[in-house]
mmCIF file of C-alpha atoms in Angstrom:
data_model
loop_
_atom_site.group_PDB
_atom_site.id
_atom_site.type_symbol
_atom_site.label_atom_id
_atom_site.label_comp_id
_atom_site.label_asym_id
_atom_site.label_seq_id
_atom_site.Cartn_x
_atom_site.Cartn_y
_atom_site.Cartn_z
ATOM 1 C CA LYS R 979 0.000 0.000 0.000
ATOM 2 C CA GLU R 980 1.439 3.345 -1.004
ATOM 3 C CA SER R 981 1.949 5.997 1.642
ATOM 4 C CA ALA R 982 -0.286 9.030 1.285
ATOM 5 C CA ALA R 983 1.011 12.038 -0.607
ATOM 6 C CA THR R 984 1.124 15.284 1.348
ATOM 7 C CA ILE R 985 0.777 18.834 0.076
ATOM 8 C CA LEU R 986 4.207 20.522 -0.054
ATOM 9 C CA GLU R 987 3.234 23.738 -1.806
ATOM 10 C CA LYS R 988 -0.146 25.059 -0.703
ATOM 11 C CA LEU R 989 -2.551 27.064 -2.829
ATOM 12 C CA LYS R 990 -2.055 30.829 -2.970
ATOM 13 C CA ASP R 991 -4.887 33.352 -3.122
ATOM 14 C CA VAL R 992 -5.465 34.646 -6.654
ATOM 15 C CA THR R 993 -7.116 37.903 -7.654
ATOM 16 C CA SER R 994 -8.310 38.199 -11.233
ATOM 17 C CA TYR R 995 -10.521 40.485 -13.249
ATOM 18 C CA GLU R 996 -13.677 39.347 -15.006
ATOM 19 C CA GLY R 997 -12.789 37.714 -18.331
ATOM 20 C CA GLU R 998 -9.265 36.720 -17.231
ATOM 21 C CA ASP R 999 -8.007 33.231 -16.401
ATOM 22 C CA ALA R 1000 -7.291 32.346 -12.762
ATOM 23 C CA VAL R 1001 -4.513 29.801 -12.175
ATOM 24 C CA PHE R 1002 -4.135 27.762 -8.975
ATOM 25 C CA GLU R 1003 -1.207 25.413 -8.307
ATOM 26 C CA CYS R 1004 -0.463 22.813 -5.676
ATOM 27 C CA ARG R 1005 2.613 20.605 -5.339
ATOM 28 C CA LEU R 1006 2.539 17.196 -3.673
ATOM 29 C CA SER R 1007 5.308 15.338 -1.886
ATOM 30 C CA ARG R 1008 5.274 12.728 -4.628
ATOM 31 C CA GLU R 1009 3.367 11.496 -7.637
ATOM 32 C CA THR R 1010 0.280 9.662 -6.524
ATOM 33 C CA THR R 1011 -2.461 7.445 -7.880
ATOM 34 C CA GLN R 1012 -4.757 8.715 -5.130
ATOM 35 C CA ASP R 1013 -7.747 10.718 -6.236
ATOM 36 C CA ALA R 1014 -6.919 14.402 -6.227
ATOM 37 C CA GLN R 1015 -9.942 16.702 -6.502
ATOM 38 C CA TRP R 1016 -10.440 20.445 -7.033
ATOM 39 C CA PHE R 1017 -13.481 22.253 -5.599
ATOM 40 C CA LEU R 1018 -15.087 25.680 -6.029
ATOM 41 C CA GLY R 1019 -16.930 26.072 -2.737
ATOM 42 C CA ASP R 1020 -18.521 22.624 -2.249
ATOM 43 C CA VAL R 1021 -18.740 21.860 -5.969
ATOM 44 C CA PRO R 1022 -16.240 19.335 -7.357
ATOM 45 C CA LEU R 1023 -14.641 20.627 -10.570
ATOM 46 C CA GLN R 1024 -14.126 18.604 -13.751
ATOM 47 C CA SER R 1025 -11.898 19.394 -16.712
ATOM 48 C CA ASN R 1026 -14.111 21.011 -19.382
ATOM 49 C CA GLU R 1027 -14.230 24.125 -21.578
ATOM 50 C CA MET R 1028 -14.396 26.380 -18.478
ATOM 51 C CA ASN R 1029 -11.897 24.574 -16.210
ATOM 52 C CA GLU R 1030 -8.614 22.993 -17.157
ATOM 53 C CA ILE R 1031 -7.131 20.521 -14.693
ATOM 54 C CA ARG R 1032 -3.523 19.484 -15.309
ATOM 55 C CA VAL R 1033 -1.213 17.067 -13.559
ATOM 56 C CA GLN R 1034 2.510 17.199 -14.337
ATOM 57 C CA GLY R 1035 4.360 14.884 -11.998
ATOM 58 C CA THR R 1036 3.792 16.235 -8.486
ATOM 59 C CA ARG R 1037 2.347 19.582 -9.692
ATOM 60 C CA HIS R 1038 -1.443 19.889 -9.898
ATOM 61 C CA THR R 1039 -2.825 22.935 -11.714
ATOM 62 C CA LEU R 1040 -6.350 24.310 -12.028
ATOM 63 C CA ILE R 1041 -7.073 27.001 -14.626
ATOM 64 C CA LEU R 1042 -10.459 28.719 -14.434
ATOM 65 C CA ARG R 1043 -11.007 30.208 -17.902
ATOM 66 C CA LYS R 1044 -12.504 33.684 -18.386
ATOM 67 C CA VAL R 1045 -13.733 34.001 -14.811
ATOM 68 C CA THR R 1046 -16.996 35.752 -13.945
ATOM 69 C CA LEU R 1047 -18.296 37.092 -10.633
ATOM 70 C CA GLU R 1048 -20.058 33.720 -10.135
ATOM 71 C CA ASP R 1049 -16.635 32.050 -9.989
ATOM 72 C CA CYS R 1050 -15.751 34.053 -6.881
ATOM 73 C CA GLY R 1051 -15.332 31.847 -3.836
ATOM 74 C CA PRO R 1052 -13.021 29.456 -2.064
ATOM 75 C CA ILE R 1053 -11.010 27.062 -4.225
ATOM 76 C CA SER R 1054 -9.772 23.934 -2.521
ATOM 77 C CA PHE R 1055 -7.632 20.975 -3.505
ATOM 78 C CA LYS R 1056 -7.958 17.646 -1.717
ATOM 79 C CA VAL R 1057 -5.808 14.552 -1.859
ATOM 80 C CA GLY R 1058 -6.327 11.758 0.673
ATOM 81 C CA GLN R 1059 -6.702 13.388 4.112
ATOM 82 C CA HIS R 1060 -4.978 16.618 3.031
ATOM 83 C CA THR R 1061 -6.631 19.840 1.879
ATOM 84 C CA SER R 1062 -5.344 23.227 0.769
ATOM 85 C CA ALA R 1063 -7.628 26.211 0.131
ATOM 86 C CA ALA R 1064 -7.366 29.709 -1.346
#
């Protein structure tokens, strides 16, 4: 059984203007097969035309495309028992 990955680099608060992209990044202690999940408030985010979710090794990136006022709110990233929020 693999040991749980921990969050090394936590999310940073991002301020963006309407119509811009907002980029959030998190770095884990190691690559993991565990489910990593992004949330806006309580809503789990999926990769689609509005949100791009990338994983490059231990770096997890969320890009919210052309944000609107409705996108305002807490973003969180969860992996295993660990959570980071911005």
